[in-house]
Amino acid sequence: MVLYKPGSQFLYKGRVVTVDYIIIRKTGMWIRLVGHEESCLPEALTPL
């Protein structure tokens, strides 16, 4: 099981990113990244 808690680091599009916070919507769970103006789906993140 992967935990997407704030401060966790993952590989995303070839770079290491840090989780800022989680957004729960009707369309599913989205993850906001620290220092980036984008959100992504959990499937796009690879655990380090």
Tab-separated table of N, CA and C in Angstrom, residues 1-28:
chain	number	residue	atom	x	y	z
A	1	MET	N	0.842	-1.173	0.000
A	1	MET	CA	0.000	0.000	0.000
A	1	MET	C	0.894	1.245	0.000
A	2	VAL	N	0.544	2.203	-0.820
A	2	VAL	CA	1.302	3.446	-0.928
A	2	VAL	C	0.578	4.533	-0.143
A	3	LEU	N	1.302	5.257	0.701
A	3	LEU	CA	0.724	6.365	1.460
A	3	LEU	C	1.097	7.678	0.787
A	4	TYR	N	0.094	8.462	0.451
A	4	TYR	CA	0.304	9.757	-0.195
A	4	TYR	C	0.180	10.870	0.839
A	5	LYS	N	0.975	10.815	1.884
A	5	LYS	CA	0.887	11.832	2.925
A	5	LYS	C	1.776	13.021	2.564
A	6	PRO	N	1.447	14.205	3.066
A	6	PRO	CA	2.275	15.386	2.790
A	6	PRO	C	3.733	15.150	3.189
A	7	GLY	N	4.629	15.536	2.298
A	7	GLY	CA	6.051	15.354	2.535
A	7	GLY	C	6.628	14.111	1.881
A	8	SER	N	5.765	13.200	1.422
A	8	SER	CA	6.240	11.984	0.748
A	8	SER	C	6.817	12.332	-0.614
A	9	GLN	N	7.902	11.661	-0.987
A	9	GLN	CA	8.547	11.936	-2.269
A	9	GLN	C	8.267	10.819	-3.264
A	10	PHE	N	8.050	11.236	-4.522
A	10	PHE	CA	7.751	10.312	-5.608
A	10	PHE	C	8.479	10.767	-6.859
A	11	LEU	N	8.545	9.877	-7.828
A	11	LEU	CA	9.087	10.209	-9.144
A	11	LEU	C	7.909	10.538	-10.056
A	12	TYR	N	7.949	11.716	-10.706
A	12	TYR	CA	6.864	12.167	-11.587
A	12	TYR	C	7.470	12.851	-12.799
A	13	LYS	N	7.217	12.297	-13.967
A	13	LYS	CA	7.735	12.841	-15.228
A	13	LYS	C	9.251	13.025	-15.189
A	14	GLY	N	9.946	12.059	-14.622
A	14	GLY	CA	11.400	12.082	-14.610
A	14	GLY	C	12.034	12.957	-13.550
A	15	ARG	N	11.249	13.477	-12.632
A	15	ARG	CA	11.817	14.314	-11.564
A	15	ARG	C	11.232	13.901	-10.217
A	16	VAL	N	11.968	14.198	-9.168
A	16	VAL	CA	11.512	13.881	-7.816
A	16	VAL	C	10.618	15.024	-7.339
A	17	VAL	N	9.414	14.674	-6.890
A	17	VAL	CA	8.457	15.666	-6.405
A	17	VAL	C	8.016	15.294	-4.997
A	18	THR	N	7.458	16.267	-4.293
A	18	THR	CA	6.977	16.073	-2.931
A	18	THR	C	5.483	16.365	-2.881
A	19	VAL	N	4.734	15.537	-2.163
A	19	VAL	CA	3.290	15.723	-2.010
A	19	VAL	C	3.036	16.905	-1.083
A	20	ASP	N	2.140	17.811	-1.521
A	20	ASP	CA	1.733	18.946	-0.691
A	20	ASP	C	0.447	18.599	0.062
A	21	TYR	N	-0.603	18.268	-0.684
A	21	TYR	CA	-1.851	17.842	-0.062
A	21	TYR	C	-2.674	17.024	-1.050
A	22	ILE	N	-3.725	16.387	-0.535
A	22	ILE	CA	-4.587	15.502	-1.321
A	22	ILE	C	-5.922	16.198	-1.552
A	23	ILE	N	-6.457	16.066	-2.766
A	23	ILE	CA	-7.761	16.631	-3.114
A	23	ILE	C	-8.691	15.465	-3.447
A	24	ILE	N	-9.831	15.402	-2.772
A	24	ILE	CA	-10.823	14.366	-3.052
A	24	ILE	C	-11.981	15.029	-3.796
A	25	ARG	N	-12.238	14.553	-5.007
A	25	ARG	CA	-13.337	15.074	-5.821
A	25	ARG	C	-14.205	13.909	-6.277
A	26	LYS	N	-15.312	14.247	-6.915
A	26	LYS	CA	-16.185	13.207	-7.470
A	26	LYS	C	-15.463	12.414	-8.553
A	27	THR	N	-14.501	13.054	-9.219
A	27	THR	CA	-13.755	12.388	-10.294
A	27	THR	C	-12.629	11.513	-9.766
A	28	GLY	N	-12.385	11.546	-8.472
A	28	GLY	CA	-11.336	10.717	-7.886
A	28	GLY	C	-10.391	11.519	-7.019
